[in-house]
Coordinates of C-alpha atoms and ligand atoms in Angstrom, one line a residue:
X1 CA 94.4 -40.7 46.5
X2 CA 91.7 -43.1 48.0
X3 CA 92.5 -45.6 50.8
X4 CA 90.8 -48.7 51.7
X5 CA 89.4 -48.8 54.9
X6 CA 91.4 -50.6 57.5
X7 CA 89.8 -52.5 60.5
X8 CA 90.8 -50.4 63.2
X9 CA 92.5 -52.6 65.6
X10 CA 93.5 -55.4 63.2
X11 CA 97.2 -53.6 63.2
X12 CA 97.2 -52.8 67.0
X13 CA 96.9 -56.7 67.5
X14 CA 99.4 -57.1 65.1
X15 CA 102.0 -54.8 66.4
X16 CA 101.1 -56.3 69.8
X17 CA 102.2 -60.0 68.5
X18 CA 104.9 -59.2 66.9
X19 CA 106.2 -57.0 69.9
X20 CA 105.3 -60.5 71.9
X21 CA 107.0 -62.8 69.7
X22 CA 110.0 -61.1 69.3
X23 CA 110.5 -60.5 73.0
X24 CA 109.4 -64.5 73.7
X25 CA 112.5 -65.8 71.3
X26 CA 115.1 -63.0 73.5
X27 CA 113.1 -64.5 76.5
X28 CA 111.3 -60.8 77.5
X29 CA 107.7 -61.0 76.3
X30 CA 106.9 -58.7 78.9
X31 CA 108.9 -55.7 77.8
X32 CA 109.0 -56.8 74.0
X33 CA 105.2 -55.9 74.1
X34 CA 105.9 -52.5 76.1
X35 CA 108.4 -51.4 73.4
X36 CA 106.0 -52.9 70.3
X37 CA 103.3 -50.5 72.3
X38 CA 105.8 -47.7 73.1
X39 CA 106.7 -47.9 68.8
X40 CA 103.0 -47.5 68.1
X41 CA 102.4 -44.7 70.3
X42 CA 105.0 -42.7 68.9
X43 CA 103.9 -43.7 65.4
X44 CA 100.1 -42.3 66.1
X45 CA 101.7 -39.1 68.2
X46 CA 103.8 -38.2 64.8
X47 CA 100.9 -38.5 62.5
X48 CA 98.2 -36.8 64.9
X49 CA 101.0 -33.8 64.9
X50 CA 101.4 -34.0 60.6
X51 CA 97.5 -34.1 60.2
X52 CA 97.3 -30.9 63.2
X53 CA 99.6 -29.0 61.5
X54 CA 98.1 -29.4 57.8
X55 CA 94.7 -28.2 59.1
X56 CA 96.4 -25.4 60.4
X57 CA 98.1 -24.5 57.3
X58 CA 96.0 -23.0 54.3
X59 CA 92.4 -24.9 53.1
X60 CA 94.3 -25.5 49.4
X61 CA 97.6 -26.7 50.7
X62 CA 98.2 -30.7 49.7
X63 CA 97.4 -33.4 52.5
X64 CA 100.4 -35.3 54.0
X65 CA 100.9 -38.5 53.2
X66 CA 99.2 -41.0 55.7
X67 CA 99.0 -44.8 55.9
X68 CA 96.3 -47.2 57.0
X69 CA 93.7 -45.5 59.7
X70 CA 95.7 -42.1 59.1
X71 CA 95.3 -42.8 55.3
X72 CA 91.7 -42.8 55.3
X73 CA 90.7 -40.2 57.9
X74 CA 93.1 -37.4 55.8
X75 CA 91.5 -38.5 52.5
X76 CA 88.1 -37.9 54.5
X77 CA 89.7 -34.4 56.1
X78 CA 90.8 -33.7 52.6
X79 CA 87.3 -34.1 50.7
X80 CA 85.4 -32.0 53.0
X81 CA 87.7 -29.3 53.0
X82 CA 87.7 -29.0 49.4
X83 CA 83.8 -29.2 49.3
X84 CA 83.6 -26.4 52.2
X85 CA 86.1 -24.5 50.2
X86 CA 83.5 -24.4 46.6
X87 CA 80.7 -23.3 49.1
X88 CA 83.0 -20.6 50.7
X89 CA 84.0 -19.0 47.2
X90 CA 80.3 -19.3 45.8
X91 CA 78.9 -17.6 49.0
X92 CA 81.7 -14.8 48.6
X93 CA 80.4 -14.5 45.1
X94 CA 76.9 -14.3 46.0
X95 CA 77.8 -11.2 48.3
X96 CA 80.1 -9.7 46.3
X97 CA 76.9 -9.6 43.0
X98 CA 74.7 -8.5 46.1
X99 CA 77.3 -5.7 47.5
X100 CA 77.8 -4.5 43.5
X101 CA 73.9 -4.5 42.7
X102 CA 72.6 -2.4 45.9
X103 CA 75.8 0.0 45.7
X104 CA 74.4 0.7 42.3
X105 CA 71.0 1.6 43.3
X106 CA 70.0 5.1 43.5
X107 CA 67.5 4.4 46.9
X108 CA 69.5 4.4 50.2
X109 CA 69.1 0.8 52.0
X110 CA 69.8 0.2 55.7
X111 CA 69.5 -2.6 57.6
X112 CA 68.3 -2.0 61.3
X113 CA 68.5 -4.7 64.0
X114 CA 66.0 -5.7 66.3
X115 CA 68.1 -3.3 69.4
X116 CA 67.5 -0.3 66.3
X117 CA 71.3 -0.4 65.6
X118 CA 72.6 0.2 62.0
X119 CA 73.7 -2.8 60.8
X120 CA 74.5 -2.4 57.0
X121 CA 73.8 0.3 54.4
X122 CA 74.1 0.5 50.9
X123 CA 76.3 3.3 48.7
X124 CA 73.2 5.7 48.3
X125 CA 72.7 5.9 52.0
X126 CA 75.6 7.8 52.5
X127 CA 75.0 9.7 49.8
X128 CA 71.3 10.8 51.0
X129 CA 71.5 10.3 54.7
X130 CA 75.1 11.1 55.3
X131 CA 75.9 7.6 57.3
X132 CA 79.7 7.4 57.3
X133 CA 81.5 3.9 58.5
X134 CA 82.1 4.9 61.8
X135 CA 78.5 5.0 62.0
X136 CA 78.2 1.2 62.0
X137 CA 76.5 -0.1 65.1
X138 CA 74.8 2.9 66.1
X139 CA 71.4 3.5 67.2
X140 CA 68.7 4.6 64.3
X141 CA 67.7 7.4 66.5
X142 CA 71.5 9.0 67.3
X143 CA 71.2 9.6 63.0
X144 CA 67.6 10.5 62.6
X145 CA 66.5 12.5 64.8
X146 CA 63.4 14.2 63.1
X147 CA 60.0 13.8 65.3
X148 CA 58.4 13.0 62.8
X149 CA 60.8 9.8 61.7
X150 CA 60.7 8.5 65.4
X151 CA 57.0 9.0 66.0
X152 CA 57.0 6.9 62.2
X153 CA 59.8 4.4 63.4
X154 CA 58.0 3.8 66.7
X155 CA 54.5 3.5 65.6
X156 CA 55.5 0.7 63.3
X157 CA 52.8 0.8 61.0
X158 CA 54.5 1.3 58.0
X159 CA 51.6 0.5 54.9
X160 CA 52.3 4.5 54.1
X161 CA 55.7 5.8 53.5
X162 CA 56.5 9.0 55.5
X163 CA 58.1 12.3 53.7
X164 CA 60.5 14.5 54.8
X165 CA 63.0 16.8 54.3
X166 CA 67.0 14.8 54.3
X167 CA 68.5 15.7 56.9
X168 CA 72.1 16.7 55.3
X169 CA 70.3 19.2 52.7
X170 CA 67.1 21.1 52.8
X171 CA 66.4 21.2 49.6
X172 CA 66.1 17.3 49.1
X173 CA 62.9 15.5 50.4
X174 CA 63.2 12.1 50.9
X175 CA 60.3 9.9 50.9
X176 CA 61.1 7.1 53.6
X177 CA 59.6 3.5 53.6
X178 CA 60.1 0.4 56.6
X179 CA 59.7 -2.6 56.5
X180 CA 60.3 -5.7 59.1
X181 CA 61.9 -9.3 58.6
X182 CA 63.3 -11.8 60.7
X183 CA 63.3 -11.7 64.3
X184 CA 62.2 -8.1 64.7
X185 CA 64.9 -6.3 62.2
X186 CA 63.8 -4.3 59.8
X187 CA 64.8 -2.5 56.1
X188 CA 64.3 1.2 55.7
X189 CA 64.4 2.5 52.0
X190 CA 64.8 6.1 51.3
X191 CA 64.1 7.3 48.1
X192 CA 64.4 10.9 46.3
X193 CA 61.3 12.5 45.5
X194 CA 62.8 16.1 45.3
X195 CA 61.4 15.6 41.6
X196 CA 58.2 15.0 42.6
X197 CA 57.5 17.1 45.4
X198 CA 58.4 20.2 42.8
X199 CA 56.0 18.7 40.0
X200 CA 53.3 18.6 42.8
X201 CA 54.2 22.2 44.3
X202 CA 53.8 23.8 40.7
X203 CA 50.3 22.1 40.1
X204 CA 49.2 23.3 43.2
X205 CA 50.2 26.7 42.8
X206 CA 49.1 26.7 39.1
X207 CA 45.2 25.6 40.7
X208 CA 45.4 28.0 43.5
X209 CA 45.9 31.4 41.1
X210 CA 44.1 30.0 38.6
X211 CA 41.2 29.5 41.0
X212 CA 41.9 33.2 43.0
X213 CA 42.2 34.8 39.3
X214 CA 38.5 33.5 38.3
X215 CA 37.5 34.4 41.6
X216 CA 37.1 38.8 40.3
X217 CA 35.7 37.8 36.4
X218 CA 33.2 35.6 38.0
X219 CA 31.6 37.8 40.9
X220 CA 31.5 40.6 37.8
X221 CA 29.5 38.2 35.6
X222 CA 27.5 37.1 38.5
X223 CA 26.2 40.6 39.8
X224 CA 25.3 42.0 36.0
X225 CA 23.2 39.0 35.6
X226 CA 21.6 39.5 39.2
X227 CA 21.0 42.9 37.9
X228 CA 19.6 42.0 34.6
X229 CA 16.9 39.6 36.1
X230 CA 15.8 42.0 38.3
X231 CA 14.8 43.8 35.0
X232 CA 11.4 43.0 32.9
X233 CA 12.6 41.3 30.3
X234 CA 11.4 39.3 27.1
X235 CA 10.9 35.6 27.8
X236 CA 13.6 34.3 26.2
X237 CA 15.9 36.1 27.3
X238 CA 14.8 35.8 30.5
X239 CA 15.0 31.9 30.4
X240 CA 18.6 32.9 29.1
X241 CA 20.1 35.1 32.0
X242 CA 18.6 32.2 34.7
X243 CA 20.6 29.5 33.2
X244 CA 23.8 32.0 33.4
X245 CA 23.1 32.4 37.0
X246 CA 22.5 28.9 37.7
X247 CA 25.9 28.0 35.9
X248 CA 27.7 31.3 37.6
X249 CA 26.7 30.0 40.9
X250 CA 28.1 26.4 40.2
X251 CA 31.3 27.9 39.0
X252 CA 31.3 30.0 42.1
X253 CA 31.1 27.3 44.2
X254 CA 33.1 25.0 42.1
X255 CA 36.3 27.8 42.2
X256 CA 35.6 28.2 46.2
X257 CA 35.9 24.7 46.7
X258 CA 39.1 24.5 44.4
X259 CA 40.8 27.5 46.6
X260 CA 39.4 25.4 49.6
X261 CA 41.1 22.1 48.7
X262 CA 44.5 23.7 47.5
X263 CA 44.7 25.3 51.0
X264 CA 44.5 22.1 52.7
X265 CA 47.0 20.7 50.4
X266 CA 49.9 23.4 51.2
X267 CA 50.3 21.6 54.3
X268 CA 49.6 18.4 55.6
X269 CA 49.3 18.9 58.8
X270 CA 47.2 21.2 61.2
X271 CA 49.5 23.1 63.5
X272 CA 47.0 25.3 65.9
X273 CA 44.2 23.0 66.9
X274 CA 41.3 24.1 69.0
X275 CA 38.5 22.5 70.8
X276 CA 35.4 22.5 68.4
X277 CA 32.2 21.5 70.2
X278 CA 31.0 18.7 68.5
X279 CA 27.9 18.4 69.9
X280 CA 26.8 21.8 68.9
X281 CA 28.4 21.6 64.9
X282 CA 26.5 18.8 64.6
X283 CA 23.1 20.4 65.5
X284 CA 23.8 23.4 63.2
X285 CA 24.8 21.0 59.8
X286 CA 21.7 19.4 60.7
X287 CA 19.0 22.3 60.7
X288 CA 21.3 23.3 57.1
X289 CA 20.7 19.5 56.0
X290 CA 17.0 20.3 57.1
X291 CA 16.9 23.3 55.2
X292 CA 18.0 22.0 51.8
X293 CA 16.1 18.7 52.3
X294 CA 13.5 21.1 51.8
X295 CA 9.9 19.9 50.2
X296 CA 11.7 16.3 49.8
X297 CA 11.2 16.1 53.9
X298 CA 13.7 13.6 54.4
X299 CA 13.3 11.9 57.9
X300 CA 16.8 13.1 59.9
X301 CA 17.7 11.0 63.1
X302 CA 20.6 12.4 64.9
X303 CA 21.9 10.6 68.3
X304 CA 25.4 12.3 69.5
X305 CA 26.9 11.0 72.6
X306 CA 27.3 14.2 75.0
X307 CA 30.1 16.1 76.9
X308 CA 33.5 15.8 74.0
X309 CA 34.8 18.5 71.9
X310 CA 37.5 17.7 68.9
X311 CA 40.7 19.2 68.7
X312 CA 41.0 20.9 65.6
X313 CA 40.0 23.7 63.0
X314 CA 36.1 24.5 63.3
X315 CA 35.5 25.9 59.5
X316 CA 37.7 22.9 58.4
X317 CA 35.6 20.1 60.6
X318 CA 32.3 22.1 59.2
X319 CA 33.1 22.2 55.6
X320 CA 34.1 18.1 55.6
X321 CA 31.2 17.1 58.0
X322 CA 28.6 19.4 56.3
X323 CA 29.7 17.5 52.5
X324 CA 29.3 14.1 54.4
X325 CA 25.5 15.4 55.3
X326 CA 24.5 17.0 52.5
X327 CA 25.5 14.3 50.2
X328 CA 23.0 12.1 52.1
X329 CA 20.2 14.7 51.5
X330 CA 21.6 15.1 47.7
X331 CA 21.5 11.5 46.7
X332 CA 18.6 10.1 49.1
X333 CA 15.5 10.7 47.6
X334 CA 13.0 12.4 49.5
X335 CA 11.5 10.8 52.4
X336 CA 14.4 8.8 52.8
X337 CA 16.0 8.2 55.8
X338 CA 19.3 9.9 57.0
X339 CA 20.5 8.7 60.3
X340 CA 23.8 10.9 62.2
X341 CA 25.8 9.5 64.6
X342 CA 28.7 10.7 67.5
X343 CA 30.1 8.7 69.5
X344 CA 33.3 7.8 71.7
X345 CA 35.0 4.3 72.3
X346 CA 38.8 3.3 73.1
X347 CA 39.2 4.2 69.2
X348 CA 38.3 7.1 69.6
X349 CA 36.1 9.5 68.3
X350 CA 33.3 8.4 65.3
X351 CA 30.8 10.7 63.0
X352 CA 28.8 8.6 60.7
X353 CA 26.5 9.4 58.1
X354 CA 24.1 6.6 57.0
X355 CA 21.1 7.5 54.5
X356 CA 18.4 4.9 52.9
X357 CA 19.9 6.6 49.3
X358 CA 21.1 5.5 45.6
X359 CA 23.9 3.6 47.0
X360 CA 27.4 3.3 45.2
X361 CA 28.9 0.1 43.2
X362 CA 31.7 -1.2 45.6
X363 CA 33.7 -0.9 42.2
X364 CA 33.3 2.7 42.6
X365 CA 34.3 3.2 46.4
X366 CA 38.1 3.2 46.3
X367 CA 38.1 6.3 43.6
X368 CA 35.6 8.0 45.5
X369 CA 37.6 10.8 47.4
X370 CA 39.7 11.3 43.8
X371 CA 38.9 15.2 42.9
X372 CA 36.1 14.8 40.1
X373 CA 35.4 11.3 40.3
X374 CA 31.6 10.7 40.0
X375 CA 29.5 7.6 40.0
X376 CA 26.9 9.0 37.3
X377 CA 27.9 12.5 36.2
X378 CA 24.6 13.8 34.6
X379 CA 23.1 12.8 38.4
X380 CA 26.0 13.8 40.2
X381 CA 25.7 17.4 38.2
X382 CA 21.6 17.7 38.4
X383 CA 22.1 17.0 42.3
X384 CA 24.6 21.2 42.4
X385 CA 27.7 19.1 43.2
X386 CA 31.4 20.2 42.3
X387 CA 33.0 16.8 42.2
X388 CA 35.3 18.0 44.9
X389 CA 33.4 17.4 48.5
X390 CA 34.8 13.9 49.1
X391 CA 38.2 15.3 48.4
X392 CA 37.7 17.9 50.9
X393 CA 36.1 15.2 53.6
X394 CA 39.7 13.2 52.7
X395 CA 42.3 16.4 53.0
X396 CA 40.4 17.8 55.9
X397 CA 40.7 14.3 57.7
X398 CA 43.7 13.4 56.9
X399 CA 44.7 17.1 58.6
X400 CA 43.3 15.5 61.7
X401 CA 45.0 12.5 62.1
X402 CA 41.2 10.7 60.6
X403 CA 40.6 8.7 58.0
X404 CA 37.1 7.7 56.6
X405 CA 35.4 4.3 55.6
X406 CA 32.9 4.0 53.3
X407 CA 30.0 1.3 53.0
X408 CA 27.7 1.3 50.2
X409 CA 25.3 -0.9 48.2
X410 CA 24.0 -0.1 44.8
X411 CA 20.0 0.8 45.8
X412 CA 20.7 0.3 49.6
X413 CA 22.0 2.8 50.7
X414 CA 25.5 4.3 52.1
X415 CA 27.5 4.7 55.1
X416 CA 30.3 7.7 55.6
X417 CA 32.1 7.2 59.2
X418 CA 34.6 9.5 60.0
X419 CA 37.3 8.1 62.6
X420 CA 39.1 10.5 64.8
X421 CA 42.3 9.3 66.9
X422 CA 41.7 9.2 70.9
X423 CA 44.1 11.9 71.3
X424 CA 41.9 14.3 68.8
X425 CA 39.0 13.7 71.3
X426 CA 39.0 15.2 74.6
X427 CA 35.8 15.5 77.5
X428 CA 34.2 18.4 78.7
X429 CA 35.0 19.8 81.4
X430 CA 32.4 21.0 83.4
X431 CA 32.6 24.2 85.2
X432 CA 32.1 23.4 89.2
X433 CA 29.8 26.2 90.9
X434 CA 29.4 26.4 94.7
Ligands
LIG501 P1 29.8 15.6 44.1 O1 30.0 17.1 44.3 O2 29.7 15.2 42.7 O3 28.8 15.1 45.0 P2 31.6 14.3 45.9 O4 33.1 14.3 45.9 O5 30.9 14.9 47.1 O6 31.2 15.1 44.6 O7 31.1 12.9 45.7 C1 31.7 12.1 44.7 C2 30.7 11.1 44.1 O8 30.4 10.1 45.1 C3 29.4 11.7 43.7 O9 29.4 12.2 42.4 C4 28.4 10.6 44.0 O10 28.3 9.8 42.8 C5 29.0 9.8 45.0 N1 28.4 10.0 46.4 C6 28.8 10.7 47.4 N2 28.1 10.6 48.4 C7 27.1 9.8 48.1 C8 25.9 9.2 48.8 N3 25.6 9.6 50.1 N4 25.1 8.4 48.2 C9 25.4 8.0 46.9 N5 26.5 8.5 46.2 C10 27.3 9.3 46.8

């Protein structure tokens, strides 16, 4: 029903006159106003009480019937309530399709608020990280108490996910993924790799005895030929046997790099580090970079900033920083320059190899540490290489808490800098003598 607006006080004058005329003909103007007044209160009290006691009752109930002011303020009272009652049902809606889509989802979702309570959480996460109800509320770290999970909660920098084993059965591994919204909350997705993880295992294990079973065959093959050249042989077949030791060599090296990389992979990472002295494996890749520079006399400048070992494993921090090194002296052609660098800043601790070389096409660069990937094969296979180094570099870093950049120009030249964390780098301490 819609009213007309009424002026306000066009009916409290009115009641006011009529109150005053009536008591002017009995002779009481004075009291017939107080009772026209006293009317009119009681009026206003009743329908203030009708319209109180409808809001109070439920949003579709019907309106009471009001005149005048009352009329239009209930028909007012009476529209909004209906619209706030659409927006209520399609919000509910909204929630509801929201509540039935993430229950669905085989990922565990949980919201985390900015004091790292649990806040909400999807079907899956009780499925895979055992939240129950009375769980609401709680802190993150009263559920998840893995090192590893706090050290990645806390760090907060969450471009990698972070693996792990789920904490209500050990043989699921859950691969765990934050993000951040709002004011400092953030979503944490859990998803099971168990799949995965398996797939990988097996084509690690299949490399790794592969790798070991070539290992006997090969050093067989390997001494006969030895053996054979030593011999005075025919030309030909001379010309024959050094091409099979040439290609027994690569394959050598080729299957000792292979059983190199799938050790690194077995675990991820290093549990017994050691102080390395830096200074010192430096100096001795060097005089090897010398050594297979050779007759291409390559011009070497090495600066390393004194007094810091690395914590870590020695053959490990050889075998990646060695690659770095000799694939400066590899694809530089001789004289060229090769420049190696150590040094220390709040970082932490930097090895960079930068050589006047072939360069790489940017294009190339993100593929580079991929096993096999090569820029140019035929060059990459004329220069002894396995394909494998720059994986090794990445593995053995990665170990370490490092990670590498790379720097290249077609024809100018590249730049390998390994970055170690500060709390991989410690000073020497000097012994004091009396
Ligand atoms: P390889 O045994 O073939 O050298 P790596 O994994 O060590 O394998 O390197 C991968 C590819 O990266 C190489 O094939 C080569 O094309 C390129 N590369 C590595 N280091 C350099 C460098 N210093 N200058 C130019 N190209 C390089």
């Amino acid at each position: 029903m819609r009213h007309t607006r009424t002026p306000m006080n066009l009916p409290l004058i009115g009641a006011a006159l009529v109150g005053l005329g009536a008591g002017a003909l009995l002779s009481y103007p004075g009291w017939g106003l107080a009772l026209s007044m006293l009317a009119w209160s009681i009026y206003h009290a009743r329908q203030f009480n009708k319209v109180m006691s409808w809001l109070s009752r439920e949003a579709d109930d019907m309106p009471p019937e009001g005149t005048g002011l009352w009329g239009d303020l209930l028909d007012q009272l009476a529209r909004r309530r209906k619209r706030a009652v659409a927006r209520e049902d399609k919000l509910k809606a909204v929630i509801s399709r929201f509540q039935q889509s993430t229950a669905s989802l085989f990922d565990a979702i949980v919201i985390i608020d900015r004091d790292n309570n649990l806040e909400w959480w999807n079907k899956a996460a009780e499925t895979l990280l055992g939240f129950q109800d009375s769980d609401r509320g709680k802190s993150i770290f009263n559920l998840a108490r893995d090192p590893r999970f706090i050290r990645y909660y806390q760090k907060e920098q969450y471009q990698e996910p972070l693996q792990l084993v789920s904490p209500i059965n050990s043989h699921t591994f859950l691969q765990h993924q934050i993000s951040r919204f709002g004011d400092g909350d953030r979503v944490l997705v859990s998803r099971d790799v168990t799949r995965l993880v398996k797939l990988e295992q097996t084509r690690q294990d299949f490399v790794a005895n592969a790798s070991h079973e070539l290992r006997t065959p090969l050093t067989v093959i390997h001494g006969y030929v030895e053996t054979f050249l030593e011999q005075d042989l025919p030309r030909p077949l001379h010309r024959g046997l050094s091409q099979m030791q040439h290609q027994t060599t690569r394959m050598e090296r080729l299957v000792a790099d292979l059983l190199l990389l799938s050790r690194l992979e077995a675990t991820e990472h290093i549990t017994d580090l050691h102080p390395v002295g830096i200074q010192r494996l430096i100096e001795q890749i060097h005089r090897d970079a010398e050594e297979l520079s050779g007759d291409r006399a390559h011009h070497f400048q090495v600066e390393i900033e004194p007094g810091y070992q690395l914590l870590g494993q020695e053959l490990e921090l050889h075998s990646a920083l060695s690659n770095l090194v000799f694939n400066a002296v590899r694809y530089t052609p001789g004289p060229g320059e090769i420049s190696i660098r150590w040094w220390v800043d709040d970082k932490g601790g930097h090895f960079s190899v930068k050589d006047s070389g072939i360069g790489i096409d940017p294009i190339h660069i993100p593929r580079l540490t991929e096993r096999f990937y090569r820029v140019d094969e035929s060059r990459s296979s004329a220069s002894g290489g396995t394909g494998l180094g720059l994986a090794i570099v990445k593995h053995v870093l990665m170990r370490h808490g490092a990670h590498l950049t790379i720097k290249s120009k077609t024809g100018e030249g590249s730049t390998f800098t390994c970055h170690f964390p500060p709390d991989m780098v410690r000073p020497v301490i000097e012994a004091v003598s009396n």
